[in-house]
Every structure is written in structure tokens, then in C-alpha cells.
PDB file of C-alpha atoms in Angstrom:
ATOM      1  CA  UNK A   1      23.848  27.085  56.506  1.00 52.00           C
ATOM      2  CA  UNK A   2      23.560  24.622  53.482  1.00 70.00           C
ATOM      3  CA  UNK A   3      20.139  22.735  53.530  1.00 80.00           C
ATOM      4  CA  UNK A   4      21.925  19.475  52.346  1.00 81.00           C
ATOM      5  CA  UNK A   5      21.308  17.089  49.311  1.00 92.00           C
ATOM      6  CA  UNK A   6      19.559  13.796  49.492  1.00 95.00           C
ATOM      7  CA  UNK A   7      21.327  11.273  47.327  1.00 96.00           C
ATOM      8  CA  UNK A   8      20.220   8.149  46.487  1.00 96.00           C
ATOM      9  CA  UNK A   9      22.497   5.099  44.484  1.00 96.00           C
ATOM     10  CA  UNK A  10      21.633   2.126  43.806  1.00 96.00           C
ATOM     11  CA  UNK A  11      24.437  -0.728  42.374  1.00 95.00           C
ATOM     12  CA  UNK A  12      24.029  -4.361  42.910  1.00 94.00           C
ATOM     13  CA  UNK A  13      24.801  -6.704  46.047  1.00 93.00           C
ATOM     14  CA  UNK A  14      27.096  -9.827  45.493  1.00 93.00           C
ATOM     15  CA  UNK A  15      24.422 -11.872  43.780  1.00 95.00           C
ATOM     16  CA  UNK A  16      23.149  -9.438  41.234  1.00 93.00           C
ATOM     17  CA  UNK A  17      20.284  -8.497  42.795  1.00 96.00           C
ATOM     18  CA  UNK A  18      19.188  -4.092  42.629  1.00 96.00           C
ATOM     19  CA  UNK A  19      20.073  -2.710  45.961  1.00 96.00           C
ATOM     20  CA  UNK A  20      20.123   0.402  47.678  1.00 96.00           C
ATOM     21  CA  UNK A  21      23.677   1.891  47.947  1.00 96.00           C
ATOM     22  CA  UNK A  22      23.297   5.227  49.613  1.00 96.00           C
ATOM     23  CA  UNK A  23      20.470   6.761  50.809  1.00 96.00           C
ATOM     24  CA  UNK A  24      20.190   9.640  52.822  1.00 95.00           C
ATOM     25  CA  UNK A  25      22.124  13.310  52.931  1.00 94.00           C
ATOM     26  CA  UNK A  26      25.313  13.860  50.961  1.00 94.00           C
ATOM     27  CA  UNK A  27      28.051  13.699  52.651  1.00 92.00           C
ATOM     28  CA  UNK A  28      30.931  15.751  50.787  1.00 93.00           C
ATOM     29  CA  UNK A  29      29.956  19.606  50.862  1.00 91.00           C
ATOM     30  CA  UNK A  30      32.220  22.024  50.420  1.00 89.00           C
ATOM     31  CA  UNK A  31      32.069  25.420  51.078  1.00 83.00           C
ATOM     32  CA  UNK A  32      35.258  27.157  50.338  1.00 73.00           C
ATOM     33  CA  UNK A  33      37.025  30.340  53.043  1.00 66.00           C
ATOM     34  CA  UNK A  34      35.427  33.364  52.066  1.00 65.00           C
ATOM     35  CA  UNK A  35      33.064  32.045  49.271  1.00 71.00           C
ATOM     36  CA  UNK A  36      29.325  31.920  50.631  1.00 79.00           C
ATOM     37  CA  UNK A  37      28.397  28.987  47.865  1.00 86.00           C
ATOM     38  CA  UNK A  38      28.405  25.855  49.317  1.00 90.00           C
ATOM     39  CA  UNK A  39      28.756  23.067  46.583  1.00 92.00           C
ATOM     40  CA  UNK A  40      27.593  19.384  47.680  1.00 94.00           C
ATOM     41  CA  UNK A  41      29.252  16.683  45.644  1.00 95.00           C
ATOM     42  CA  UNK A  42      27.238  13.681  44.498  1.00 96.00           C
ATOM     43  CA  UNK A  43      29.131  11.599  41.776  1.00 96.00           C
ATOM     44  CA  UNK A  44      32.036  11.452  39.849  1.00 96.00           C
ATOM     45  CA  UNK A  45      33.146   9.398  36.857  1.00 96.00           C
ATOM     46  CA  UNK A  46      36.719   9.459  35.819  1.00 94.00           C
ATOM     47  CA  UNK A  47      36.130   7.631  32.546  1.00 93.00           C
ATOM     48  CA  UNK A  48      33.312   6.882  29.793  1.00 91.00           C
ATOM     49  CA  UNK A  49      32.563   4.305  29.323  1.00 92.00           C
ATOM     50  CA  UNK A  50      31.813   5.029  33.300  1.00 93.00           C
ATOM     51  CA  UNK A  51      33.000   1.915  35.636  1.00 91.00           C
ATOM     52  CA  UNK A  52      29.942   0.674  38.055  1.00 91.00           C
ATOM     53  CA  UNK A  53      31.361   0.048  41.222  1.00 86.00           C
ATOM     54  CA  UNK A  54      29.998  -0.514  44.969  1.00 88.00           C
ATOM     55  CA  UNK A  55      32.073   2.583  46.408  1.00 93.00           C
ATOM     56  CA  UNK A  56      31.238   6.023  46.987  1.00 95.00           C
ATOM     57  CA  UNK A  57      32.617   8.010  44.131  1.00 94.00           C
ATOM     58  CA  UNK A  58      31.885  11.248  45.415  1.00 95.00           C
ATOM     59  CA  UNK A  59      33.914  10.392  48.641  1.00 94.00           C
ATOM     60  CA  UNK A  60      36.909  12.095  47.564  1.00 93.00           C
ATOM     61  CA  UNK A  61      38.177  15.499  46.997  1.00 90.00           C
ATOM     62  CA  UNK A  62      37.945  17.095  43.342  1.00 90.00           C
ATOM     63  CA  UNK A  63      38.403  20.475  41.710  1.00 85.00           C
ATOM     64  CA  UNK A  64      35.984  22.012  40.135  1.00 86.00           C
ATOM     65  CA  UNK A  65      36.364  20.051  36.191  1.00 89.00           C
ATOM     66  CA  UNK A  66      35.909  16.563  35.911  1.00 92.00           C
ATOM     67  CA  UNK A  67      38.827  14.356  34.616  1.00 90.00           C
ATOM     68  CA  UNK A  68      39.063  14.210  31.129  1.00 89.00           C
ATOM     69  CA  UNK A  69      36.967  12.020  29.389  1.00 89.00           C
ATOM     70  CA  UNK A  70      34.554  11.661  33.364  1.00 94.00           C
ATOM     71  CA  UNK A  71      31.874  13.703  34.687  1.00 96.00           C
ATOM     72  CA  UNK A  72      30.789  15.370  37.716  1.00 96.00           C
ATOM     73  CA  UNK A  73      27.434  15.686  39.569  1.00 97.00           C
ATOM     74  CA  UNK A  74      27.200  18.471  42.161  1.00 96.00           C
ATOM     75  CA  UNK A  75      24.489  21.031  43.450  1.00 96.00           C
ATOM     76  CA  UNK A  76      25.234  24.498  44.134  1.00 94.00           C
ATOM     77  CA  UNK A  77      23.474  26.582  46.900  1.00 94.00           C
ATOM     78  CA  UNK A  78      24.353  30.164  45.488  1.00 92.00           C
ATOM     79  CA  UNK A  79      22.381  32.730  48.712  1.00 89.00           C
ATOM     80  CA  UNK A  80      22.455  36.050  47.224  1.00 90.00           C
ATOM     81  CA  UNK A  81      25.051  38.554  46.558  1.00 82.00           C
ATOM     82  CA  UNK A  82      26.255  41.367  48.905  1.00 71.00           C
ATOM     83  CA  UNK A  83      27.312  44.531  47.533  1.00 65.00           C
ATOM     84  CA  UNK A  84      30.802  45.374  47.997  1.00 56.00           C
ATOM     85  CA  UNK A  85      32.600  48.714  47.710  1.00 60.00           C
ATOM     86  CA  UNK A  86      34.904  49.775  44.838  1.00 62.00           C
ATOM     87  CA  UNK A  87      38.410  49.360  47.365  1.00 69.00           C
ATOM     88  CA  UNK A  88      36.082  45.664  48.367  1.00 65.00           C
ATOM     89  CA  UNK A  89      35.819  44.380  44.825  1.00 59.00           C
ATOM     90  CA  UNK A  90      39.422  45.413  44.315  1.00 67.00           C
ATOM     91  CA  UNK A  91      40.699  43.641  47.196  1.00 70.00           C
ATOM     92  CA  UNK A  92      38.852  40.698  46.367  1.00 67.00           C
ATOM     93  CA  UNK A  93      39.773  40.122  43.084  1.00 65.00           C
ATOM     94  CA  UNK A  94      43.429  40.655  43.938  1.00 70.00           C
ATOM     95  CA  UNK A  95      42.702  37.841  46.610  1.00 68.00           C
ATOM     96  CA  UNK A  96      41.205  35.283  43.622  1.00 66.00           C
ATOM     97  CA  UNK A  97      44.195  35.786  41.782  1.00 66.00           C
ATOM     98  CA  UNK A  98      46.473  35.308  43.821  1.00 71.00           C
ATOM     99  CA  UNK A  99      44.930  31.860  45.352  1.00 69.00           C
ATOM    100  CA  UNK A 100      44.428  31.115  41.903  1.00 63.00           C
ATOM    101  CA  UNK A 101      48.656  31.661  41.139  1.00 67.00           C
ATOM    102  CA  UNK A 102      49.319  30.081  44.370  1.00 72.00           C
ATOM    103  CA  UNK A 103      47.195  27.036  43.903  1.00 70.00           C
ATOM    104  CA  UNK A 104      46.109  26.322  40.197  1.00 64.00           C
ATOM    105  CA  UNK A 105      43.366  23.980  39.760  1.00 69.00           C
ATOM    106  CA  UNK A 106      43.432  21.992  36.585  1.00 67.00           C
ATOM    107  CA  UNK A 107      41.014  22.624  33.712  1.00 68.00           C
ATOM    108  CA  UNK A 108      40.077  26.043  35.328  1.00 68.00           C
ATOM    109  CA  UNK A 109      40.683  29.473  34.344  1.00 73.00           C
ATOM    110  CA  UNK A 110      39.614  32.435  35.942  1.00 66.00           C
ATOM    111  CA  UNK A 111      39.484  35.949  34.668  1.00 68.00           C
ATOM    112  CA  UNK A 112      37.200  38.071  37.644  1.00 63.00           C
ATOM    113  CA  UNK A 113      36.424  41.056  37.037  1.00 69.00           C
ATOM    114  CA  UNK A 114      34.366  44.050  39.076  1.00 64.00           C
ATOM    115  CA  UNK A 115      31.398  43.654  36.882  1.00 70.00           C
ATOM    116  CA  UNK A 116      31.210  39.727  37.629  1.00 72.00           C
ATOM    117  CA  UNK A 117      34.520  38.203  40.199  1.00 70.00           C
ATOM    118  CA  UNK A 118      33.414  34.766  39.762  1.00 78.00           C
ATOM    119  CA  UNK A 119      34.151  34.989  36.398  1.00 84.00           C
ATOM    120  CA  UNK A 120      35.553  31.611  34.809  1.00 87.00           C
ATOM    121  CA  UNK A 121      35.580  28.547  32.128  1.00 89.00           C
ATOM    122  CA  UNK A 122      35.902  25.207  32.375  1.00 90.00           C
ATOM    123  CA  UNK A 123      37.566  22.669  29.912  1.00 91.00           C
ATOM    124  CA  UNK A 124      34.036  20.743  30.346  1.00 93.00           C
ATOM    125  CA  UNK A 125      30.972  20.651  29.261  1.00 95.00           C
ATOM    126  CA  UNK A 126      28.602  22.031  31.717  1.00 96.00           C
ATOM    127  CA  UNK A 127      24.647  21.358  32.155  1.00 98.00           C
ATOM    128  CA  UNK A 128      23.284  23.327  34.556  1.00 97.00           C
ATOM    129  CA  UNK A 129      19.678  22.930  35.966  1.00 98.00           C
ATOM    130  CA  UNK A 130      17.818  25.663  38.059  1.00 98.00           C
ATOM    131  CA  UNK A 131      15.986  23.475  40.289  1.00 97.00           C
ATOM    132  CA  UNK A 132      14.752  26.615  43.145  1.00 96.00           C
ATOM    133  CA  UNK A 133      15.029  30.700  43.523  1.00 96.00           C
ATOM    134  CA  UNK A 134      16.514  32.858  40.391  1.00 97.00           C
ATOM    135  CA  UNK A 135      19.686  33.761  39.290  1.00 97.00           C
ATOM    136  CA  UNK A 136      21.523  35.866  36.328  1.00 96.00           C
ATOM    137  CA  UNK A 137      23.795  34.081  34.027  1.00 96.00           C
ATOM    138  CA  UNK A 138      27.043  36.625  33.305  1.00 94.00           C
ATOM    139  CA  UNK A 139      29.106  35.626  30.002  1.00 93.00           C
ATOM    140  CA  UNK A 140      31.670  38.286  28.705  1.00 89.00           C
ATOM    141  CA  UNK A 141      29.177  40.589  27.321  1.00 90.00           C
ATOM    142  CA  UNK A 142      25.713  39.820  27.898  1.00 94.00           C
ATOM    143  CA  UNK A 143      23.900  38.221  30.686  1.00 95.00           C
ATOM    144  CA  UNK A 144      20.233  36.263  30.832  1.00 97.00           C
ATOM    145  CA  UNK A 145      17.681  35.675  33.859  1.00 98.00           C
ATOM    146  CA  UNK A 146      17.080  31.821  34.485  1.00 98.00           C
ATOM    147  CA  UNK A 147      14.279  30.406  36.723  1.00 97.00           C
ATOM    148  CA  UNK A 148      13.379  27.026  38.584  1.00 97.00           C
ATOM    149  CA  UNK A 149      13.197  24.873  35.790  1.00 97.00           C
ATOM    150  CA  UNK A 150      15.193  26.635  32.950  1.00 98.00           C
ATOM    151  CA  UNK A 151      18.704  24.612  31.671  1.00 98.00           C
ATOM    152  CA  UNK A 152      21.573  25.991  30.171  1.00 97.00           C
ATOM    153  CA  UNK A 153      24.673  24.182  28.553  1.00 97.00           C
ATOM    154  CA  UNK A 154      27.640  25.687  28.287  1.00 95.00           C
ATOM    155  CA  UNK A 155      30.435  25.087  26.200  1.00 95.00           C
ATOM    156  CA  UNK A 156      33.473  25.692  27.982  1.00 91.00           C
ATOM    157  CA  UNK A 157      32.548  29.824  27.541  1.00 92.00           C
ATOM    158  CA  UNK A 158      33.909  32.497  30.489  1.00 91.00           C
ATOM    159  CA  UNK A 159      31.227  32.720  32.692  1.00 92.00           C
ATOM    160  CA  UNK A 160      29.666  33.698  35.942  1.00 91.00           C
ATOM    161  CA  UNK A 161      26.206  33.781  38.101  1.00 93.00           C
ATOM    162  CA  UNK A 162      24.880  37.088  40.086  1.00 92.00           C
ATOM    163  CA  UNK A 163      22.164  36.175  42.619  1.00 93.00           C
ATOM    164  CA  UNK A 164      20.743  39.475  42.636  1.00 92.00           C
ATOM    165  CA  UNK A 165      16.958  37.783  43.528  1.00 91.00           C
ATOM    166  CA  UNK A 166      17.241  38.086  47.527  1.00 89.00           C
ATOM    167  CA  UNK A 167      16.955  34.276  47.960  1.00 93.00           C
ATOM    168  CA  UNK A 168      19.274  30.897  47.599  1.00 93.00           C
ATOM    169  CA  UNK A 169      19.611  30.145  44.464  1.00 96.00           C
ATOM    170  CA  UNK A 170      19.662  25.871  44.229  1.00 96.00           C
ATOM    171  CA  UNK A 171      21.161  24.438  40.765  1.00 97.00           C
ATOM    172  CA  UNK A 172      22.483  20.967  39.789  1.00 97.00           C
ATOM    173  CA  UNK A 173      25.170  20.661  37.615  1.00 97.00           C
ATOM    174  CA  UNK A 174      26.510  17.880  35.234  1.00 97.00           C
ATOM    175  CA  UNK A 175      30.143  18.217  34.192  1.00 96.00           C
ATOM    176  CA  UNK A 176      31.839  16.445  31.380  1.00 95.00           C
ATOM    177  CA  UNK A 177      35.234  16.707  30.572  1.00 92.00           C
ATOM    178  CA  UNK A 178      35.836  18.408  27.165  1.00 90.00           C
ATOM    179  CA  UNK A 179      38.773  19.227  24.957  1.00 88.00           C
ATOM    180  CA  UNK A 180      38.692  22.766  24.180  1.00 84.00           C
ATOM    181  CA  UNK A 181      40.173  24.811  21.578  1.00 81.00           C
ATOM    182  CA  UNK A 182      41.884  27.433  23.435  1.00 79.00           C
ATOM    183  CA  UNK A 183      44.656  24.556  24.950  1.00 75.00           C
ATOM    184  CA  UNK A 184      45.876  24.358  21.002  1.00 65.00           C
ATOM    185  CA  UNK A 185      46.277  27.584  21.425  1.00 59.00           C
ATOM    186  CA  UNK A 186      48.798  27.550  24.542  1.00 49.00           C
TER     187      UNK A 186
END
């Protein structure tokens, strides 16, 4: 069960004056059929220069890229992996593929494979901050250990993450919507 995300906004009330928007858990968490990670949304920007506003942002369903040009704000609780057998990770991947031809999400592409299934890029710039536990960074070829505390960007590079540490892994991630080469390409 997802341990939740405090958020706290502030904005302005109607005579100017710093105020407290939200306080307290987040309320849009996600946690997709058949995917342990449970994502909990906590801003969105659909435009820079961003527009301040009074309203929830985050109060609203969005894929996994930010609009072009906005930016996302979400925190990942990643528990560790399971292993699966050979027929398992088959079946699987046929499964992402297929949701992935049957629903498409914009600015996504995903390429799984049975060393790494969550493999993917995103037309977006991504920080992404290891705020508790451990987890392994996957790109096509190589891979790297990150800790609490350690921050990678990535540049719109296939990717995935391997929890192989026996604990929740707990990142944030900033998103900002990026043109990327391989759309000339297409």
C-alpha cells in the first residue's frame, strides 16, 4: 500500500495576500492493473511561462509526458522486483505491447525487453531525485546504482529502473516537455 505524499501549495487569496492552498496528502495516485508502482501526482504545468492559478493542477488525469512546452511533478513508490519465469517475462511483455497498440499514450515509447520490461523514453526532459531505498538505473547497454540523495537527468534516452535492493524505492520526478530528435526522424 502506497505511504502517500504530503503536498503543500501556496498561491494568493483575493487580496494578494500568501496563503496556503493545499496542505495535506496528495490526492491523485495512480497505480496502474498489474504494475506494483504506484505514482502520486503533484503538479502539472501545460505551458512556460507556467500560469499561477488558485486550482488544483494535479486534479486531472495525465499520461506519463508532460504537454509540450509544461512540466510534471510526481513521486514514484517503486517496492522491489519479483522474479518472473522465462514463459512470465514472455507473457508480460506481450501484455505491454499490446496495451501499448491498443491504447498509445502520447510522447511515450516503449521497447520492453526480458533483461529490463519497463523499458521506455520520453519526449521530456526528466529529473529524477532518489529521495529513500536504492534502485538500478537500466539504459540500453549499461546500467548504474543510485542512492537516497543521488539525481539523474535524462535526456529523452530508453530507459528503465530494477529495484533489486529488497525495499521501496521513493523518487521524485520533474518532467519537462522536450522536442526530440528521433520525431524528425518519423
Amino acid at each position: 500500500m502506497a505511504r502517500g505524499v504530503r503536498r503543500v501549495v501556496t498561491g494568493h487569496d483575493e487580496n494578494g495576500k500568501a496563503v496556503f492552498l493545499f496542505n495535506g496528502d496528495a490526492p491523485n495516485q495512480v497505480q496502474r492493473p498489474g504494475r506494483p508502482t504506484v505514482s502520486t501526482l503533484l503538479w502539472v504545468t501545460d505551458e512556460t511561462p507556467a500560469k499561477l492559478s488558485g486550482t488544483d493542477n494535479a486534479a486531472r488525469e495525465i499520461g506519463i509526458t508532460p504537454p509540450m512546452g509544461g512540466s510534471i511533478l510526481r513521486v514514484l513508490e517503486i517496492p522491489p522486483e519479483t522474479e518472473h519465469s522465462a514463459e512470465e517475462t514472455e507473457r508480460l511483455i506481450e501484455t505491454m505491447m499490446r496495451e501499448q497498440s491498443e491504447n498509445p499514450q502520447p510522447g511515450i515509447n516503449r521497447a520492453p525487453t526480458a533483461r529490463a520490461m519497463g523499458m521506455h523514453r520520453t519526449e521530456s526532459v526528466d529529473y529524477g531525485l532518489v529521495l529513500e531505498g536504492g534502485i538500478d538505473l537500466l539504459l540500453d547497454d549499461s546500467e548504474t546504482h543510485l542512492t537516497a540523495g543521488d539525481i539523474v537527468v535524462m535526456q529523452g534516452t530508453y530507459h528503465s529502473w530494477a529495484n533489486r535492493s529488497g525495499k521501496t524505492c521513493m523518487m521524485a520526478f520533474i518532467l519537462i516537455g522536450a522536442e526530440v530528435p528521433w520525431k524528425d526522424a518519423d
